[in-house]
Amino acid sequence: MASILTNASAMTALQTLNSTNKNLATTQDRIATGQRVAQASDNAAYWSIATGMRTQNSALSAVKDGLGLGASIVDTAYTALNDAIKIAQDIQAKYVARETPGTDTAVIDADIAQSKAQIDEMAKGATFQGVNLLATGATAQNVVTGYTAGTGVTTMAVSAYVLEGTLTAATTSVAVGTAIDAMKAAAASLGSAKTRINTQQSFTGNLMDAIDRGVGQLVDADMNAESARLSALQVQQQLGIQALSIANSSNQSILSLFRG
């Protein structure tokens, strides 16, 4: 039934158009942000879970930085100690040569003194961010090894080895050999710490990637689906505008009869 007071067709067309416009705005927002859950009102449960996961990743990012710092401290000491071992082995060989009759002991002693001084300089120079595990007075350092939700950051004590001055009193190949054994043991300990930290760095990075993927599954928009939906809604919008125009035109035709 046609009515001059109520245009039911126009009201239906307007409601449909408003619904289409709302869906279109939502789709456009998803395409613009790349997210289907950008705020709590989009999906409170998914938003809450994603927010918690992002918080965890922020903590892991700080842990990763701490692991990098610890790795650099250990690697600096490990590298210096390995190089020092090579020099110490050379010193040991020179002491063996010194014990050979007919050698110029003064020249060898001067050479050995230079090598010992070089090791001491390496020990003092093996510093990263103010931390030195080899110089006089060096002490064990706690470095970050990981993070456990609910527990917090975990740390590991890396033993120091006072390399500086180690060979000062060594005047025979046997004494130098004993020092080399101690240096190798220290290097092995640092190497183990280095391996553990590197492994934890890799694990933390992989865990952060997994969490990012999990967040994406919860909140990211399917851009292919949203693009297709955008095209469909744009067509629906155009048809809705035409439908509303037709409904209004029909009512105008009825009114024109009365004007005539």
XYZ file of C-alpha atoms in Angstrom:
260
model
C 0.000 0.000 0.000
C 1.380 3.391 -1.039
C 1.231 6.143 1.581
C 1.827 9.878 1.329
C 2.796 10.002 5.009
C 5.167 7.045 5.301
C 7.593 5.978 2.591
C 8.341 2.426 3.779
C 10.470 1.652 0.726
C 12.677 4.673 1.345
C 13.036 3.773 5.038
C 14.098 0.214 4.156
C 16.516 1.468 1.526
C 17.974 3.982 3.995
C 18.432 1.338 6.679
C 20.175 -0.946 4.187
C 22.391 1.902 2.992
C 23.332 2.846 6.564
C 24.252 -0.767 7.313
C 26.364 -0.939 4.167
C 28.114 2.334 5.022
C 28.910 1.018 8.510
C 30.349 -2.211 7.138
C 32.264 -0.245 4.527
C 33.804 2.009 7.199
C 34.845 -1.057 9.206
C 36.454 -2.669 6.164
C 38.236 0.545 5.189
C 39.583 0.858 8.736
C 40.868 -2.731 8.664
C 42.628 -2.118 5.374
C 44.133 1.126 6.672
C 45.408 -0.386 9.936
C 46.006 -3.934 8.770
C 44.119 -5.162 11.847
C 40.660 -6.605 12.366
C 41.026 -6.188 16.150
C 42.593 -2.793 16.751
C 40.821 -1.979 20.004
C 38.884 -3.714 22.756
C 35.528 -2.853 21.200
C 36.412 -4.895 18.106
C 36.783 -8.120 20.105
C 37.454 -7.790 23.820
C 38.736 -11.353 24.298
C 41.189 -11.321 21.398
C 42.310 -7.770 22.191
C 43.061 -8.729 25.810
C 45.031 -11.835 24.804
C 46.980 -9.939 22.144
C 47.793 -7.145 24.590
C 49.168 -9.664 27.089
C 51.264 -11.304 24.369
C 52.645 -7.947 23.278
C 53.592 -7.205 26.899
C 55.457 -10.498 27.046
C 57.290 -9.644 23.847
C 58.314 -6.270 25.263
C 59.877 -8.065 28.224
C 61.592 -10.532 25.913
C 62.958 -7.659 23.842
C 64.612 -6.215 26.958
C 65.959 -9.678 27.794
C 67.359 -9.979 24.292
C 69.211 -6.697 24.801
C 70.538 -8.006 28.116
C 71.657 -11.232 26.458
C 73.460 -9.197 23.820
C 75.288 -7.239 26.515
C 76.248 -10.408 28.367
C 77.377 -12.081 25.152
C 79.614 -9.116 24.343
C 81.179 -9.115 27.830
C 81.929 -12.836 27.682
C 83.078 -12.752 24.067
C 85.486 -9.899 24.788
C 87.122 -11.842 27.637
C 87.055 -15.123 25.691
C 88.744 -13.596 22.648
C 91.465 -11.896 24.710
C 92.130 -15.051 26.715
C 92.435 -17.207 23.613
C 94.943 -14.784 22.107
C 96.821 -14.669 25.412
C 97.098 -18.463 25.426
C 98.824 -18.353 22.051
C 101.318 -15.792 23.331
C 101.879 -17.836 26.507
C 102.594 -20.913 24.418
C 105.155 -18.876 22.521
C 106.681 -17.753 25.849
C 106.904 -21.377 26.949
C 108.758 -22.262 23.767
C 111.169 -19.391 24.375
C 111.911 -20.657 27.891
C 112.690 -24.065 26.415
C 115.019 -22.394 23.923
C 116.591 -20.362 26.738
C 117.579 -23.589 28.483
C 119.528 -24.671 25.436
C 123.304 -24.104 25.868
C 124.780 -21.359 23.740
C 121.656 -19.235 23.374
C 121.662 -15.497 23.981
C 119.619 -15.469 27.178
C 119.555 -11.684 27.387
C 117.799 -11.379 24.035
C 115.326 -14.138 24.921
C 114.613 -12.608 28.336
C 113.880 -9.239 26.729
C 111.586 -10.903 24.216
C 109.780 -12.830 26.971
C 109.337 -9.639 29.014
C 107.715 -7.947 26.028
C 105.353 -10.894 25.546
C 104.377 -10.911 29.233
C 103.697 -7.189 29.081
C 101.574 -7.741 25.980
C 99.431 -10.304 27.823
C 98.938 -7.866 30.706
C 97.881 -5.135 28.282
C 95.421 -7.517 26.639
C 93.959 -8.370 30.045
C 93.482 -4.706 30.926
C 92.072 -3.898 27.503
C 89.476 -6.691 27.490
C 86.775 -4.329 28.758
C 83.224 -3.983 27.466
C 80.872 -1.382 28.895
C 83.132 -1.010 31.904
C 83.176 -4.734 32.707
C 86.462 -6.665 32.649
C 86.762 -10.345 33.575
C 90.552 -10.570 33.156
C 92.179 -7.517 34.746
C 93.423 -7.259 38.323
C 90.491 -7.161 40.732
C 88.098 -8.824 38.268
C 85.117 -10.572 39.876
C 82.347 -12.829 38.625
C 79.584 -11.060 36.750
C 75.889 -11.891 36.561
C 74.608 -11.811 33.005
C 71.053 -12.211 31.710
C 70.280 -15.730 30.550
C 66.544 -15.580 29.929
C 63.051 -14.651 31.082
C 60.266 -16.740 32.589
C 56.736 -15.359 32.747
C 55.671 -15.001 36.353
C 59.241 -15.353 37.582
C 61.080 -12.649 35.720
C 64.616 -12.347 34.411
C 67.056 -15.182 35.080
C 70.800 -14.616 35.392
C 74.002 -16.646 35.351
C 77.284 -15.929 37.165
C 80.221 -15.845 34.737
C 83.489 -16.543 36.545
C 86.332 -14.082 36.239
C 89.920 -15.131 35.605
C 92.647 -12.678 36.618
C 94.946 -12.933 33.629
C 96.843 -9.733 34.360
C 100.105 -10.581 36.125
C 99.626 -14.342 35.780
C 102.987 -14.907 34.070
C 105.010 -12.285 35.931
C 106.627 -14.773 38.317
C 106.863 -17.644 35.817
C 110.539 -18.099 34.926
C 110.580 -21.643 33.578
C 108.763 -23.526 30.862
C 107.140 -25.715 33.515
C 105.706 -22.731 35.377
C 104.431 -21.238 32.132
C 102.895 -24.604 31.252
C 100.995 -24.619 34.545
C 99.725 -21.109 33.816
C 98.647 -22.148 30.322
C 96.626 -25.031 31.778
C 94.823 -22.592 34.072
C 94.215 -20.225 31.165
C 92.766 -23.050 29.065
C 90.422 -24.046 31.889
C 89.241 -20.438 32.183
C 88.771 -20.217 28.414
C 86.716 -23.428 28.482
C 84.484 -21.959 31.193
C 84.002 -18.749 29.221
C 83.365 -20.767 26.077
C 80.595 -22.712 27.803
C 79.005 -19.478 29.029
C 79.308 -18.015 25.544
C 77.571 -21.028 24.008
C 74.747 -20.927 26.540
C 74.135 -17.227 25.999
C 74.213 -17.603 22.208
C 71.729 -20.473 22.413
C 69.437 -18.401 24.627
C 69.699 -15.464 22.227
C 68.555 -17.666 19.375
C 65.730 -19.162 21.444
C 64.537 -15.738 22.618
C 64.493 -14.423 19.066
C 62.528 -17.456 17.862
C 60.107 -17.142 20.781
C 59.481 -13.476 19.987
C 58.773 -14.392 16.364
C 56.335 -17.108 17.474
C 54.513 -14.653 19.757
C 54.319 -12.107 16.939
C 52.782 -14.760 14.709
C 50.301 -15.625 17.448
C 49.281 -11.993 17.834
C 48.890 -11.761 14.083
C 46.548 -14.748 14.037
C 44.354 -13.014 16.598
C 44.241 -9.433 15.357
C 45.595 -9.112 11.814
C 43.179 -8.574 8.964
C 43.139 -10.892 5.954
C 43.984 -8.252 3.377
C 42.817 -10.375 0.420
C 39.442 -11.004 2.035
C 39.086 -7.388 3.145
C 39.959 -6.137 -0.340
C 37.312 -8.360 -1.889
C 34.802 -7.272 0.761
C 35.621 -3.611 0.067
C 34.804 -4.019 -3.624
C 31.536 -5.792 -2.818
C 30.491 -3.179 -0.271
C 31.288 -0.328 -2.652
C 28.939 -1.913 -5.205
C 26.309 -2.418 -2.496
C 26.685 1.220 -1.510
C 26.080 2.394 -5.064
C 23.043 0.123 -5.409
C 21.739 1.302 -2.039
C 21.979 4.927 -3.122
C 20.095 4.079 -6.314
C 17.458 2.130 -4.359
C 16.925 5.058 -2.019
C 16.674 7.417 -4.970
C 14.080 5.176 -6.649
C 12.053 4.878 -3.434
C 12.039 8.649 -3.011
C 11.097 9.138 -6.667
C 8.124 6.789 -6.322
C 6.784 8.790 -3.402
C 7.288 12.019 -5.332
C 5.194 10.558 -8.201
C 2.303 9.884 -5.811
C 2.531 13.446 -4.434
C 2.492 14.904 -7.950
C -0.965 13.419 -8.497
C -2.311 15.559 -5.701
C -0.552 18.640 -6.998
C -2.169 18.108 -10.390
